[in-house]
């Protein structure tokens, strides 16, 4: 009875909430108060897929949903991005009948990495994907190994773990277990033999703390690694990117499925590979998966084209306090052989909480902009001085860089009729302040 | 001038390396000759060959590994500090210099240079933006990101104007002895606080220095100080 009331209440509050444009956490929060174990009483579908990790959760989840629904499977997923227990409860109850049966073939959950242990207290995913462990919102999350411990507490014996073999920190979840589905990339043309980045979170073996060796680096601490001391190593993968060409924009999975990339980045390739892996495990034909994901343009609004006067640009929504997310965007700009200008805005560090901490900008590999492709760099927002100080510690020529606290002035500076493309790199918290001054196309 | 960045690849959360970059920059501005060595777990460390040693913040596990390594040269570290040379320990590196660290999975012995004890939990990060006061005049800004509280510090480094002290009850933060400076402030604190950088560098150089090339750092400091002061 309490379950029934909790579901009804959740549905009603959600409808009212939508009319007033309210968030999606409150209905679930109220339902949980009324019936704390409501999630354990829901009749779940055959497949419950969960995705967690530092980066790529939203994109991976969206692509899994796209592949499954293109192949005739109905999916319920938290596309509004409410990924803590209240938001997850809202979307599960809203996708259930009044008697508590999920109405879709698959329940697909993007889960916040720190809160997964609360969500999965009441039910276990059948398939549990962990994408990567990076430094992310350190002012709340501490550090990757702190997050590791939180995720570890969310893992249940009955879940099939699907892990990124190329991330040593993620691989640690599968250490001394033999029931893991591993995904990863073979040695790629874009690899390096030397570590690249401002820091290496896997300089030492996470098991025994001796130096971790790599035969190849894909980017940052992602690559092919092995420990000579304890035997910890990158596992062989069942699902593999066997070739990737970022210039022409395609990747090949398992040696035969060529997938063209709407977003030409190695990070996008990992998200596609993770989605491919899950879709295959729930029984979709690999050829069908490849054609559904071919040239897929993400709808989550992280990449937007715009115009400033005659100039064209691309807004790459990145995450403040997340150096890998920044590196991803910087790499795209630095590799644009047609030449570009780059605008970086740090105005409010978070939209959810206050902090004035800018330590994370020292973890970002801004050195990448030391490239002949990059003509001018504009640093804007409240923390423009901190950005400028950071750039002072790179080898980038000072006369390439302009600094202004005003986002309006930054846009004016770029409205100069030059022909180069403009790359704008900023966060959810600040992108609205830019978008309102340009034309989206 | 010989500078040592110890555990540079292990105790390196939050851009700690930039403290060395900032020190190098001010020494260059003032034409002071210096060298920087980076050493870590697999190196022999002759700490007394150096004039300045820095250790930054790391994960709890990395701190434990670094401490085990540092304990092997405990007497040298004590000698270094007693001789009045400059040592900066930021974030949880500061905890290593106390008597012990108690954790939910057991306790381990520190360098015992100070009598304080750190008690750690594994449930929640203890974080805050901070404004500290050093001496009568100087203000510092920064961020605290830790998992334990420290008790029994007799010679604290800072007074807390905003943020968190050594423990729940404490209005003071860090520890100081001779020219050993320990604080839970994490990240590039010498970049964020160019006047504190100048203070440290002047002790090292033994003379008055300029910091004219730090205009962005100074402006950044003022803005953060204002932002934080608005929220006090």
CSV table of C-alpha atoms in Angstrom, one decimal, chain A residues 30-390:
chain,number,residue,atom,x,y,z
A,30,UNK,CA,9.1,12.5,-1.2
A,31,UNK,CA,8.4,8.9,-2.4
A,32,UNK,CA,11.5,7.7,-0.5
A,33,UNK,CA,10.3,9.4,2.7
A,34,UNK,CA,6.9,7.7,2.4
A,35,UNK,CA,8.4,4.3,1.5
A,36,UNK,CA,12.1,4.1,2.0
A,37,UNK,CA,12.6,0.7,0.4
A,38,UNK,CA,10.3,1.4,-2.5
A,39,UNK,CA,13.0,0.6,-5.1
A,40,UNK,CA,13.4,-2.9,-3.7
A,41,UNK,CA,9.7,-3.5,-4.2
A,42,UNK,CA,9.6,-2.5,-7.8
A,43,UNK,CA,9.4,-5.3,-10.3
A,44,UNK,CA,12.4,-4.7,-12.5
A,45,UNK,CA,12.8,-5.7,-16.1
A,46,UNK,CA,15.3,-8.4,-17.2
A,47,UNK,CA,18.1,-5.9,-17.8
A,48,UNK,CA,19.1,-3.2,-15.5
A,49,UNK,CA,22.1,-1.3,-17.0
A,50,UNK,CA,24.1,1.1,-14.8
A,51,UNK,CA,26.8,3.5,-15.9
A,52,UNK,CA,29.2,5.3,-13.6
A,53,UNK,CA,32.7,6.7,-13.5
A,54,UNK,CA,34.2,10.2,-13.6
A,55,UNK,CA,33.6,11.3,-17.2
A,56,UNK,CA,31.5,10.1,-20.2
A,57,UNK,CA,28.5,8.9,-18.1
A,58,UNK,CA,25.9,11.0,-19.8
A,59,UNK,CA,27.2,10.5,-23.3
A,60,UNK,CA,27.6,6.7,-22.8
A,61,UNK,CA,24.1,6.4,-21.3
A,62,UNK,CA,22.6,8.4,-24.1
A,63,UNK,CA,24.3,6.3,-26.8
A,64,UNK,CA,23.2,3.0,-25.1
A,65,UNK,CA,19.6,4.3,-25.0
A,66,UNK,CA,19.9,5.3,-28.7
A,67,UNK,CA,21.3,1.9,-29.8
A,68,UNK,CA,18.7,-0.1,-27.8
A,69,UNK,CA,15.7,1.9,-28.9
A,70,UNK,CA,16.9,1.9,-32.6
A,71,UNK,CA,16.8,-1.8,-32.3
A,72,UNK,CA,13.2,-2.1,-31.0
A,73,UNK,CA,14.0,-2.3,-27.3
A,74,UNK,CA,12.1,0.1,-25.0
A,75,UNK,CA,14.3,1.9,-22.6
A,76,UNK,CA,13.7,4.0,-19.5
A,77,UNK,CA,16.6,6.2,-18.6
A,78,UNK,CA,17.4,9.3,-16.6
A,79,UNK,CA,18.1,11.6,-19.4
A,80,UNK,CA,17.5,14.6,-17.3
A,81,UNK,CA,20.8,13.8,-15.6
A,82,UNK,CA,19.4,13.5,-12.1
A,83,UNK,CA,21.8,10.7,-11.1
A,84,UNK,CA,21.6,10.6,-7.3
A,85,UNK,CA,19.2,8.4,-5.5
A,86,UNK,CA,16.2,10.8,-5.4
A,87,UNK,CA,16.4,11.6,-9.1
A,88,UNK,CA,16.9,7.9,-10.0
A,89,UNK,CA,13.8,7.0,-7.8
A,90,UNK,CA,11.7,9.7,-9.6
A,91,UNK,CA,12.5,8.3,-13.1
A,92,UNK,CA,12.1,4.6,-12.0
A,93,UNK,CA,8.7,5.2,-10.4
A,94,UNK,CA,7.5,7.4,-13.3
A,95,UNK,CA,8.3,4.6,-15.6
A,96,UNK,CA,6.4,2.0,-13.5
A,97,UNK,CA,2.8,1.0,-13.5
A,98,UNK,CA,0.8,2.0,-10.4
A,99,UNK,CA,1.4,-1.6,-9.1
A,100,UNK,CA,5.2,-1.1,-9.3
A,101,UNK,CA,6.3,-2.9,-12.5
A,102,UNK,CA,8.7,-1.1,-14.8
A,103,UNK,CA,7.0,-0.6,-18.1
A,104,UNK,CA,10.1,-0.8,-20.3
A,105,UNK,CA,12.3,-3.7,-21.5
A,106,UNK,CA,15.5,-2.1,-20.1
A,107,UNK,CA,16.1,0.2,-17.2
A,108,UNK,CA,19.2,2.3,-17.9
A,109,UNK,CA,20.7,4.3,-15.1
A,110,UNK,CA,23.4,6.9,-15.2
A,111,UNK,CA,24.6,6.9,-11.6
A,112,UNK,CA,26.6,9.5,-9.7
A,113,UNK,CA,29.8,7.8,-8.7
A,114,UNK,CA,29.7,8.8,-5.0
A,115,UNK,CA,26.0,8.0,-4.6
A,116,UNK,CA,25.8,4.7,-6.4
A,117,UNK,CA,26.2,2.8,-3.1
A,118,UNK,CA,22.9,4.3,-1.9
A,119,UNK,CA,21.0,3.7,-5.1
A,120,UNK,CA,22.1,0.1,-5.5
A,121,UNK,CA,21.4,-0.7,-1.9
A,122,UNK,CA,17.8,-1.6,-3.0
A,123,UNK,CA,18.5,-3.4,-6.3
A,124,UNK,CA,21.5,-4.6,-8.3
A,125,UNK,CA,22.2,-3.7,-11.9
A,126,UNK,CA,22.5,-6.7,-14.2
A,127,UNK,CA,25.2,-4.9,-16.1
A,128,UNK,CA,27.4,-2.3,-14.4
A,129,UNK,CA,29.7,-0.2,-16.6
A,130,UNK,CA,32.6,1.8,-15.0
A,131,UNK,CA,34.1,4.2,-17.6
A,132,UNK,CA,37.1,5.8,-15.9
A,133,UNK,CA,38.4,7.4,-12.7
A,134,UNK,CA,39.7,10.9,-13.1
A,135,UNK,CA,40.2,14.0,-11.0
A,136,UNK,CA,36.8,15.5,-10.9
A,137,UNK,CA,35.3,18.2,-8.6
A,138,UNK,CA,38.0,17.6,-6.1
A,139,UNK,CA,36.5,20.2,-3.8
A,140,UNK,CA,33.7,17.7,-3.2
A,141,UNK,CA,35.1,14.3,-4.2
A,142,UNK,CA,38.5,14.4,-2.6
A,143,UNK,CA,40.5,12.4,-5.2
A,144,UNK,CA,40.0,9.5,-7.6
A,145,UNK,CA,40.9,6.8,-5.0
A,146,UNK,CA,38.5,8.2,-2.5
A,147,UNK,CA,35.8,7.9,-5.3
A,148,UNK,CA,37.1,4.4,-6.0
A,149,UNK,CA,36.2,3.4,-2.4
A,150,UNK,CA,32.7,4.9,-2.8
A,151,UNK,CA,32.1,3.0,-6.0
A,152,UNK,CA,33.5,-0.2,-4.6
A,153,UNK,CA,30.8,-0.2,-1.9
A,154,UNK,CA,28.1,0.0,-4.7
A,155,UNK,CA,29.2,-3.2,-6.4
A,156,UNK,CA,27.2,-6.3,-5.8
A,157,UNK,CA,28.2,-9.9,-6.5
A,158,UNK,CA,25.2,-10.5,-8.9
A,159,UNK,CA,26.2,-7.6,-11.2
A,160,UNK,CA,28.2,-8.2,-14.3
A,161,UNK,CA,31.1,-5.7,-14.3
A,162,UNK,CA,32.0,-4.1,-17.6
A,163,UNK,CA,35.3,-2.3,-17.1
A,164,UNK,CA,37.6,0.0,-19.0
A,165,UNK,CA,40.8,-2.2,-19.2
A,166,UNK,CA,42.9,0.8,-20.2
A,167,UNK,CA,42.3,2.7,-16.9
A,168,UNK,CA,44.4,1.1,-14.2
A,169,UNK,CA,42.3,2.6,-11.4
A,170,UNK,CA,39.1,1.2,-12.9
A,171,UNK,CA,40.9,-2.2,-13.6
A,172,UNK,CA,41.5,-2.4,-9.9
A,173,UNK,CA,37.8,-3.2,-9.5
A,174,UNK,CA,38.5,-6.4,-11.4
A,175,UNK,CA,41.7,-7.4,-9.7
A,176,UNK,CA,41.8,-11.1,-8.9
A,177,UNK,CA,38.3,-11.6,-10.4
A,178,UNK,CA,37.7,-13.6,-13.5
A,179,UNK,CA,34.1,-12.6,-14.4
A,180,UNK,CA,34.8,-9.2,-15.8
A,181,UNK,CA,33.9,-8.0,-19.3
A,182,UNK,CA,36.8,-5.8,-20.4
A,183,UNK,CA,36.7,-3.1,-23.1
A,184,UNK,CA,39.6,-1.0,-24.3
A,185,UNK,CA,41.7,0.2,-27.2
A,186,UNK,CA,44.6,-1.5,-29.0
A,187,UNK,CA,47.7,0.5,-29.6
A,188,UNK,CA,46.5,3.5,-31.7
A,189,UNK,CA,48.2,5.8,-34.1
A,190,UNK,CA,47.5,8.7,-31.7
A,191,UNK,CA,49.3,7.0,-28.8
A,192,UNK,CA,52.6,8.2,-27.3
A,193,UNK,CA,55.4,6.3,-25.7
A,194,UNK,CA,55.9,9.0,-23.1
A,195,UNK,CA,53.4,10.1,-20.5
A,196,UNK,CA,51.6,13.3,-21.5
A,197,UNK,CA,49.8,15.5,-19.0
A,198,UNK,CA,50.3,17.7,-15.9
A,199,UNK,CA,50.1,14.7,-13.5
A,200,UNK,CA,49.8,11.0,-13.6
A,201,UNK,CA,47.4,9.3,-11.2
A,202,UNK,CA,48.8,5.9,-12.1
A,203,UNK,CA,52.5,6.6,-11.8
A,204,UNK,CA,52.6,3.8,-9.2
A,205,UNK,CA,50.8,0.4,-9.2
A,206,UNK,CA,47.5,0.8,-7.4
A,207,UNK,CA,48.0,-2.7,-5.9
A,208,UNK,CA,51.7,-2.7,-4.7
A,209,UNK,CA,52.9,0.9,-5.1
A,210,UNK,CA,55.9,0.1,-7.3
A,211,UNK,CA,56.4,2.1,-10.5
A,212,UNK,CA,53.8,1.2,-13.1
A,213,UNK,CA,55.2,0.6,-16.5
A,214,UNK,CA,53.4,1.4,-19.8
A,215,UNK,CA,54.0,0.0,-23.3
A,216,UNK,CA,51.8,2.7,-24.7
A,217,UNK,CA,49.8,5.7,-23.5
A,218,UNK,CA,46.4,6.6,-25.2
A,219,UNK,CA,46.2,9.8,-23.1
A,220,UNK,CA,46.9,10.7,-19.5
A,221,UNK,CA,47.0,7.5,-17.4
A,222,UNK,CA,44.9,5.6,-19.9
A,223,UNK,CA,46.9,3.0,-21.9
A,224,UNK,CA,48.6,-0.4,-21.7
A,225,UNK,CA,50.3,-0.9,-18.4
A,226,UNK,CA,51.9,-3.6,-16.3
A,227,UNK,CA,53.5,-4.0,-12.9
A,228,UNK,CA,56.7,-6.0,-12.9
A,229,UNK,CA,56.4,-6.4,-9.1
A,230,UNK,CA,53.0,-7.9,-8.5
A,231,UNK,CA,51.6,-8.8,-11.9
A,232,UNK,CA,48.8,-6.3,-12.0
A,233,UNK,CA,48.3,-5.5,-15.7
A,234,UNK,CA,46.0,-4.3,-18.4
A,235,UNK,CA,43.7,-7.3,-19.2
A,236,UNK,CA,43.0,-8.6,-22.7
A,237,UNK,CA,39.8,-7.1,-23.9
A,238,UNK,CA,36.7,-8.8,-25.3
A,239,UNK,CA,35.5,-5.5,-27.0
A,240,UNK,CA,38.3,-3.5,-28.6
A,241,UNK,CA,38.9,-0.4,-30.6
A,242,UNK,CA,41.3,-2.0,-33.1
A,243,UNK,CA,42.0,1.1,-35.1
A,244,UNK,CA,41.2,4.8,-34.7
A,245,UNK,CA,41.8,7.7,-37.1
A,246,UNK,CA,41.0,11.0,-35.4
A,247,UNK,CA,41.9,13.1,-38.4
A,248,UNK,CA,39.5,11.4,-40.8
A,249,UNK,CA,37.2,10.7,-37.8
A,250,UNK,CA,36.5,7.0,-37.6
A,251,UNK,CA,37.1,4.0,-35.3
A,252,UNK,CA,37.0,0.3,-35.9
A,253,UNK,CA,35.6,-2.0,-33.2
A,254,UNK,CA,36.6,-5.7,-33.0
A,255,UNK,CA,38.5,-5.5,-36.3
A,256,UNK,CA,35.4,-5.2,-38.5
A,257,UNK,CA,32.9,-2.5,-37.4
A,258,UNK,CA,33.9,0.9,-38.8
A,259,UNK,CA,32.1,3.7,-37.0
A,260,UNK,CA,32.3,7.3,-38.3
A,261,UNK,CA,32.7,9.9,-35.5
A,262,UNK,CA,30.5,13.0,-35.3
A,263,UNK,CA,32.9,14.2,-32.5
A,264,UNK,CA,36.5,13.3,-33.4
A,265,UNK,CA,38.0,12.6,-30.0
A,266,UNK,CA,39.5,9.6,-28.3
A,267,UNK,CA,37.1,10.2,-25.4
A,268,UNK,CA,34.1,9.9,-27.7
A,269,UNK,CA,35.6,6.6,-29.0
A,270,UNK,CA,35.7,5.2,-25.4
A,271,UNK,CA,32.0,6.2,-24.9
A,272,UNK,CA,31.0,4.5,-28.1
A,273,UNK,CA,33.0,1.4,-27.2
A,274,UNK,CA,31.4,1.2,-23.8
A,275,UNK,CA,27.9,1.6,-25.4
A,276,UNK,CA,28.8,-1.0,-28.0
A,277,UNK,CA,29.9,-3.5,-25.4
A,278,UNK,CA,26.7,-3.2,-23.3
A,279,UNK,CA,24.5,-3.4,-26.4
A,280,UNK,CA,26.2,-6.5,-27.5
A,281,UNK,CA,25.9,-8.1,-24.1
A,282,UNK,CA,22.2,-7.6,-24.0
A,283,UNK,CA,21.9,-9.4,-27.3
A,284,UNK,CA,22.0,-6.9,-30.1
A,285,UNK,CA,23.8,-7.8,-33.3
A,286,UNK,CA,27.1,-6.1,-33.6
A,287,UNK,CA,26.5,-4.9,-37.2
A,288,UNK,CA,23.2,-3.4,-36.1
A,289,UNK,CA,25.0,-1.6,-33.2
A,290,UNK,CA,27.6,-0.2,-35.5
A,291,UNK,CA,25.1,1.2,-37.9
A,292,UNK,CA,22.9,2.7,-35.2
A,293,UNK,CA,25.9,4.5,-33.6
A,294,UNK,CA,27.5,5.5,-36.9
A,295,UNK,CA,27.9,9.3,-37.1
A,296,UNK,CA,25.7,9.7,-34.0
A,297,UNK,CA,25.4,13.3,-32.8
A,298,UNK,CA,25.0,13.6,-29.1
A,299,UNK,CA,21.8,15.4,-28.1
A,300,UNK,CA,23.1,16.4,-24.6
A,301,UNK,CA,24.1,19.9,-25.8
A,302,UNK,CA,27.7,19.6,-24.9
A,303,UNK,CA,28.9,20.7,-28.3
A,304,UNK,CA,27.2,23.7,-29.9
A,305,UNK,CA,28.0,25.7,-33.1
A,306,UNK,CA,27.7,29.4,-33.0
A,307,UNK,CA,28.4,32.6,-34.9
A,308,UNK,CA,29.9,35.9,-33.8
A,309,UNK,CA,29.4,38.2,-36.8
A,310,UNK,CA,30.9,36.4,-39.8
A,311,UNK,CA,33.0,34.2,-37.6
A,312,UNK,CA,32.0,30.6,-36.9
A,313,UNK,CA,32.8,28.8,-33.7
A,314,UNK,CA,32.2,25.7,-31.6
A,315,UNK,CA,31.3,25.7,-27.9
A,316,UNK,CA,32.8,22.7,-26.1
A,317,UNK,CA,31.1,22.4,-22.7
A,318,UNK,CA,33.8,21.2,-20.4
A,319,UNK,CA,33.8,20.7,-16.7
A,320,UNK,CA,35.5,23.1,-14.4
A,321,UNK,CA,37.4,21.2,-11.7
A,322,UNK,CA,37.9,18.4,-14.2
A,323,UNK,CA,41.2,18.6,-16.0
A,324,UNK,CA,40.7,15.6,-18.3
A,325,UNK,CA,37.5,17.2,-19.6
A,326,UNK,CA,39.4,20.4,-20.3
A,327,UNK,CA,42.3,18.5,-21.9
A,328,UNK,CA,39.7,16.9,-24.2
A,329,UNK,CA,38.5,20.2,-25.5
A,330,UNK,CA,42.0,21.7,-25.6
A,331,UNK,CA,43.2,18.8,-27.7
A,332,UNK,CA,40.4,19.4,-30.3
A,333,UNK,CA,41.4,23.0,-30.6
A,334,UNK,CA,45.1,22.4,-30.8
A,335,UNK,CA,44.6,19.8,-33.6
A,336,UNK,CA,42.6,22.1,-35.8
A,337,UNK,CA,45.0,22.4,-38.7
A,338,UNK,CA,43.0,25.2,-40.3
A,339,UNK,CA,44.0,27.5,-37.4
A,340,UNK,CA,41.8,28.7,-34.6
A,341,UNK,CA,41.3,31.2,-31.7
A,342,UNK,CA,40.5,29.8,-28.2
A,343,UNK,CA,38.3,31.5,-25.6
A,344,UNK,CA,38.4,30.1,-22.1
A,345,UNK,CA,35.9,31.3,-19.5
A,346,UNK,CA,36.1,30.6,-15.8
A,347,UNK,CA,33.5,32.8,-14.1
A,348,UNK,CA,31.7,30.7,-11.6
A,349,UNK,CA,33.5,27.5,-10.7
A,350,UNK,CA,30.3,25.5,-10.0
A,351,UNK,CA,26.6,26.1,-10.5
A,352,UNK,CA,25.7,23.8,-7.6
A,353,UNK,CA,27.9,25.1,-4.8
A,354,UNK,CA,30.3,27.9,-4.1
A,355,UNK,CA,34.0,27.6,-4.2
A,356,UNK,CA,36.8,29.9,-5.2
A,357,UNK,CA,39.4,27.2,-5.5
A,358,UNK,CA,41.3,27.4,-8.8
A,359,UNK,CA,43.9,24.7,-8.0
A,360,UNK,CA,42.5,22.5,-10.7
A,361,UNK,CA,43.6,24.8,-13.5
A,362,UNK,CA,47.2,23.7,-12.7
A,363,UNK,CA,46.1,20.1,-13.4
A,364,UNK,CA,44.9,21.1,-16.9
A,365,UNK,CA,47.4,20.6,-19.7
A,366,UNK,CA,47.1,24.1,-21.2
A,367,UNK,CA,50.6,23.5,-22.7
A,368,UNK,CA,48.7,21.8,-25.5
A,369,UNK,CA,47.7,25.3,-26.8
A,370,UNK,CA,51.4,25.8,-27.6
A,371,UNK,CA,50.6,24.8,-31.2
A,372,UNK,CA,51.0,26.7,-34.5
A,373,UNK,CA,47.3,26.0,-35.0
A,374,UNK,CA,46.3,28.3,-32.2
A,375,UNK,CA,46.5,32.0,-33.1
A,376,UNK,CA,44.9,33.9,-30.3
A,377,UNK,CA,43.9,33.0,-26.8
A,378,UNK,CA,41.3,35.0,-24.7
A,379,UNK,CA,41.0,34.3,-21.0
A,380,UNK,CA,37.8,35.6,-19.5
A,381,UNK,CA,35.6,35.7,-16.4
A,382,UNK,CA,36.1,36.4,-12.7
A,383,UNK,CA,39.0,34.1,-12.5
A,384,UNK,CA,40.8,35.4,-15.7
A,385,UNK,CA,43.8,36.5,-13.6
A,386,UNK,CA,44.2,33.0,-12.2
A,387,UNK,CA,44.0,31.6,-15.8
A,388,UNK,CA,46.6,34.2,-16.9
A,389,UNK,CA,48.9,33.3,-14.1
A,390,UNK,CA,48.6,29.7,-15.1
